[in-house]
Amino acid sequence: MAESSGSGGGGVPISALSLEQLGRAKESLEQETQHLVSSLQTLNGVRERFLESRRCLEALAGYRAGDRVLVPLTSSLYVEGEFTDTSEVIVDVGTGYFIRQGVGAAEKFMDRKVAFLAENLQRIQEVVNVKKRQQEALLAEMHKRILSQQQQQQQQGQSSQGPSRGGSASSSS
Amino acid sequence: MTQKQLQEFQRRLDAELNEFKEQQKLGSKLAGQRSQMTTQLNENEMVKQELVLIQEGSQIYKLIGPVLVSQDKEDAMAVVEKRLEYLNGEISRLDKQIKDVETKQDQHRERIMEIQQQAQAAVQKQQQQQHR
């Protein structure tokens, strides 16, 4: 769905929009913000996984060929095994490709991914902040309108009650 | 305005509205496809970067089914490049289609407004005639 709704953001001043348009713009902003926040959470999860892998690699440094280890066959079934070579690991780089490389190179790979994710997280966070500020501006304008509408109604109410004292005469409210 | 004229306006309005909704649905579908392609494009770009960075002597494997099959660096690069080309082509194609859909939506929107204005004008004319 095209997110390029021009209402309220693309060069039209907020004061020129009707209350209804303001409401719609605010809702559309809210949706976009929610979507972005959920993306943030996903990216954070991925970043955690890479950090975890990184920690595993560091832990791996403490083991040598021949050391015993428990190998998981399922999430609740393990068998005893032995490290063959702890100097190299096979890393999943995406789209079905794996690279066998030294632990040092693998650590650098993890670091690169984490840095890349951190950068994107920051960019998205900034966009979220901008959208939140826009939402607040819209809300403020909406409150102003509603208040002034209420005031107008009160004034009209008073002026139409003005002349009819005592209940007689022409005013037909 | 006669009943028949009213129905005619309603019919034209409904027709345009339906077409507009069709275009909206199509637009959504295309946008989804484009977003998927972009994701794959980014993933392949990352793989390409990694392949460029690997040191001599590192072995590359490709997951085919449950098997990790050894790959040549040149082969792997070639495959990834080809996929990148394909994805870029698909994304441009989708972009063109999306643009078409947007143009059609604008046309429908305009026609809907025209019909509404014509209907309003006819109603006003009739009211003026009655008040004479």
XYZ file of C-alpha atoms in Angstrom:
305
model
C 0.000 0.000 0.000
C 1.456 3.327 -1.007
C 2.707 5.126 2.022
C 2.985 8.370 0.128
C -0.214 9.861 1.487
C 0.326 13.557 0.892
C -2.055 14.614 3.620
C -0.390 16.629 6.312
C 3.223 15.896 5.488
C 4.207 16.588 1.922
C 4.338 20.371 1.888
C 0.763 21.183 2.903
C 0.747 23.210 6.136
C -1.048 21.472 8.970
C -3.320 24.463 9.536
C -4.804 23.984 6.065
C -6.195 20.531 6.822
C -9.600 19.649 8.168
C -10.007 17.825 11.458
C -10.876 14.653 9.593
C -7.765 14.819 7.454
C -5.650 15.422 10.534
C -7.145 12.354 12.168
C -6.412 10.206 9.147
C -2.853 11.468 8.865
C -2.263 10.736 12.535
C -3.566 7.199 12.131
C -1.431 6.534 9.112
C 1.624 7.810 11.019
C 0.749 5.572 13.943
C 0.628 2.552 11.669
C 3.968 3.385 10.091
C 5.523 3.886 13.511
C 4.224 0.553 14.771
C 5.592 -1.189 11.716
C 8.995 0.426 12.220
C 9.084 -0.414 15.921
C 8.379 -4.040 15.140
C 11.217 -3.986 12.593
C 13.458 -2.587 15.296
C 12.603 -5.489 17.548
C 13.324 -8.037 14.832
C 16.676 -6.456 14.038
C 17.576 -6.391 17.698
C 16.830 -10.101 17.925
C 19.093 -10.797 14.976
C 21.826 -8.678 16.520
C 21.546 -10.715 19.726
C 22.021 -13.927 17.748
C 25.191 -12.667 16.141
C 26.505 -11.511 19.505
C 25.751 -14.962 20.863
C 27.673 -16.587 18.015
C 30.528 -14.236 18.715
C 30.604 -15.311 22.350
C 30.600 -18.959 21.277
C 33.603 -18.348 19.082
C 35.459 -16.813 21.971
C 34.557 -19.768 24.151
C 35.769 -22.105 21.425
C 39.271 -20.778 21.896
C 39.461 -22.742 25.098
C 39.104 -26.095 23.416
C 41.526 -28.232 21.428
C 41.221 -31.219 19.155
C 40.368 -34.293 21.178
C 38.417 -32.448 23.872
C 35.133 -34.088 24.763
C 31.895 -32.302 24.017
C 28.174 -33.075 24.117
C 26.629 -32.817 20.656
C 22.902 -32.039 20.466
C 20.923 -34.313 18.160
C 17.627 -32.729 19.168
C 16.766 -30.110 21.751
C 16.660 -32.805 24.431
C 19.009 -35.503 23.134
C 22.777 -35.268 23.226
C 25.595 -37.642 22.364
C 29.196 -37.534 23.381
C 31.604 -36.292 20.777
C 35.078 -35.008 20.285
C 36.401 -31.791 18.791
C 38.343 -32.480 15.627
C 39.613 -29.068 14.740
C 38.795 -26.011 16.782
C 40.736 -23.587 14.658
C 38.203 -23.467 11.826
C 34.445 -23.004 11.681
C 31.855 -22.987 8.913
C 29.847 -19.768 8.805
C 26.425 -19.212 7.211
C 26.739 -16.077 5.107
C 23.252 -16.134 3.618
C 21.332 -17.431 0.577
C 22.557 -20.966 1.232
C 26.280 -20.202 1.130
C 28.666 -21.236 3.866
C 32.322 -20.373 4.285
C 34.837 -22.438 6.182
C 37.312 -20.101 7.772
C 39.502 -19.603 10.757
C 37.984 -18.545 14.048
C 39.605 -15.121 13.733
C 38.018 -14.443 10.344
C 34.684 -15.744 11.645
C 34.873 -13.389 14.624
C 35.488 -10.488 12.274
C 32.466 -11.586 10.236
C 30.280 -11.535 13.336
C 31.608 -8.122 14.285
C 30.836 -6.791 10.823
C 27.264 -8.068 11.013
C 26.724 -6.620 14.462
C 28.075 -3.242 13.332
C 25.895 -3.300 10.212
C 22.832 -4.078 12.318
C 23.678 -1.395 14.870
C 23.892 1.164 12.059
C 20.523 0.194 10.642
C 18.955 0.118 14.091
C 20.084 3.666 14.632
C 18.769 4.879 11.291
C 15.379 3.317 11.893
C 15.273 4.721 15.409
C 15.804 8.195 13.990
C 12.960 7.761 11.527
C 10.737 6.581 14.378
C 11.639 9.691 16.362
C 10.795 11.962 13.445
C 7.435 10.279 12.971
C 6.660 10.545 16.680
C 7.331 14.281 16.549
C 5.049 14.612 13.519
C 2.337 12.724 15.385
C 2.641 15.081 18.349
C 2.388 18.091 16.056
C -0.768 16.652 14.497
C -2.280 15.899 17.907
C -1.567 19.440 19.098
C -3.258 20.880 16.019
C -6.235 18.570 16.491
C -6.662 19.674 20.109
C -6.522 23.290 19.033
C -9.265 22.718 16.464
C -11.528 20.826 18.836
C -11.112 23.512 21.495
C -11.884 26.327 19.087
C -14.897 24.415 17.757
C -16.191 24.006 21.307
C -15.669 27.700 21.991
C -17.546 28.647 18.826
C -20.458 26.444 19.800
C -20.593 27.990 23.269
C -20.620 31.504 21.829
C -23.384 30.629 19.386
C -25.356 29.073 22.210
C -25.071 32.266 24.296
C -25.956 34.641 21.477
C -29.084 32.747 20.522
C -30.264 32.768 24.146
C -29.687 36.539 24.405
C -32.960 38.265 23.439
C -35.528 35.775 24.692
C -36.082 36.708 28.330
C -39.215 35.398 29.925
C -39.807 32.732 27.393
C -42.056 34.568 24.929
C -41.381 36.160 21.530
C -39.868 34.922 18.336
C -36.744 32.884 18.905
C -37.554 29.340 18.097
C -34.645 27.414 19.625
C -33.332 14.609 -12.012
C -35.279 11.552 -12.923
C -34.937 8.238 -11.203
C -33.321 6.879 -14.325
C -30.696 9.640 -14.363
C -29.954 8.998 -10.691
C -29.434 5.335 -11.378
C -27.162 6.160 -14.287
C -24.920 8.288 -12.090
C -24.858 5.602 -9.432
C -23.981 2.973 -12.000
C -21.086 4.979 -13.417
C -19.838 5.755 -9.917
C -19.933 2.108 -8.910
C -18.063 1.067 -12.034
C -15.263 3.545 -11.418
C -15.084 2.662 -7.733
C -14.753 -1.029 -8.514
C -11.960 -0.434 -10.983
C -10.236 1.798 -8.444
C -10.396 -0.923 -5.811
C -9.023 -3.465 -8.285
C -6.067 -1.210 -8.940
C -5.509 -0.771 -5.219
C -5.440 -4.525 -4.692
C -3.004 -4.932 -7.552
C -0.865 -2.146 -6.142
C -0.672 -3.869 -2.780
C 0.326 -7.161 -4.346
C 3.042 -5.543 -6.446
C 4.374 -3.629 -3.460
C 4.635 -6.882 -1.514
C 6.536 -8.563 -4.325
C 8.866 -5.648 -4.671
C 9.607 -5.667 -0.972
C 10.394 -9.380 -1.096
C 12.742 -8.906 -4.057
C 14.499 -6.064 -2.263
C 15.094 -8.266 0.752
C 16.612 -10.974 -1.416
C 18.688 -8.382 -3.227
C 20.153 -7.138 0.037
C 20.894 -10.655 1.227
C 22.715 -11.482 -2.004
C 24.660 -8.229 -1.838
C 25.897 -9.230 1.610
C 26.930 -12.675 0.389
C 28.812 -11.071 -2.484
C 30.694 -8.840 -0.067
C 31.625 -11.794 2.097
C 32.858 -13.765 -0.898
C 35.059 -10.846 -1.884
C 36.511 -10.618 1.599
C 37.454 -14.227 2.196
C 41.075 -15.095 2.520
C 42.858 -17.515 0.250
C 42.402 -21.084 1.300
C 38.954 -20.660 2.780
C 36.561 -23.262 1.484
C 33.134 -22.255 0.212
C 30.119 -24.516 0.548
C 26.600 -24.306 -0.786
C 23.663 -25.895 0.982
C 21.891 -28.119 -1.522
C 19.143 -29.957 0.289
C 20.736 -31.409 3.434
C 24.221 -31.440 1.918
C 26.983 -28.864 2.043
C 28.597 -29.041 -1.360
C 32.011 -27.599 -1.973
C 32.061 -24.629 -4.368
C 34.631 -22.786 -6.380
C 35.028 -19.138 -5.453
C 34.569 -18.047 -9.088
C 31.489 -20.212 -9.504
C 29.934 -18.896 -6.332
C 30.645 -15.296 -7.329
C 29.194 -15.883 -10.781
C 26.004 -17.385 -9.379
C 25.530 -14.563 -6.907
C 26.181 -11.911 -9.558
C 23.660 -13.522 -11.887
C 21.063 -13.570 -9.142
C 21.733 -9.916 -8.367
C 21.227 -9.034 -12.032
C 17.972 -10.953 -12.159
C 16.683 -9.357 -8.964
C 17.562 -5.853 -10.148
C 15.739 -6.502 -13.407
C 12.671 -7.784 -11.607
C 12.615 -4.790 -9.282
C 12.744 -2.340 -12.215
C 9.946 -4.232 -13.924
C 7.833 -4.132 -10.764
C 8.550 -0.430 -10.335
C 7.185 0.251 -13.805
C 4.065 -1.769 -13.084
C 3.561 0.022 -9.783
C 3.813 3.351 -11.551
C 1.181 2.222 -14.062
C -1.149 1.213 -11.266
C -0.713 4.577 -9.578
C -1.487 6.417 -12.795
C -4.625 4.353 -13.274
C -5.678 5.022 -9.685
C -5.286 8.762 -10.282
C -7.389 8.539 -13.447
C -10.152 6.707 -11.624
C -10.053 9.191 -8.783
C -10.457 12.054 -11.233
C -13.354 10.410 -13.023
C -15.071 9.651 -9.720
C -14.829 13.316 -8.778
C -16.148 14.362 -12.176
C -19.150 12.072 -11.849
C -19.867 13.363 -8.349
C -19.650 16.963 -9.556
C -21.933 16.270 -12.505
C -24.447 14.610 -10.212
C -24.335 17.555 -7.813
C -24.783 20.051 -10.654
C -27.799 18.143 -11.952
C -29.385 18.074 -8.494
C -28.826 21.830 -8.046
C -30.281 22.595 -11.463
C -33.372 20.586 -10.610
C -33.781 22.402 -7.264
C -33.541 25.772 -9.007
C -36.204 24.763 -11.507
C -38.529 23.644 -8.729
C -38.151 26.911 -6.827
C -39.128 29.013 -9.808
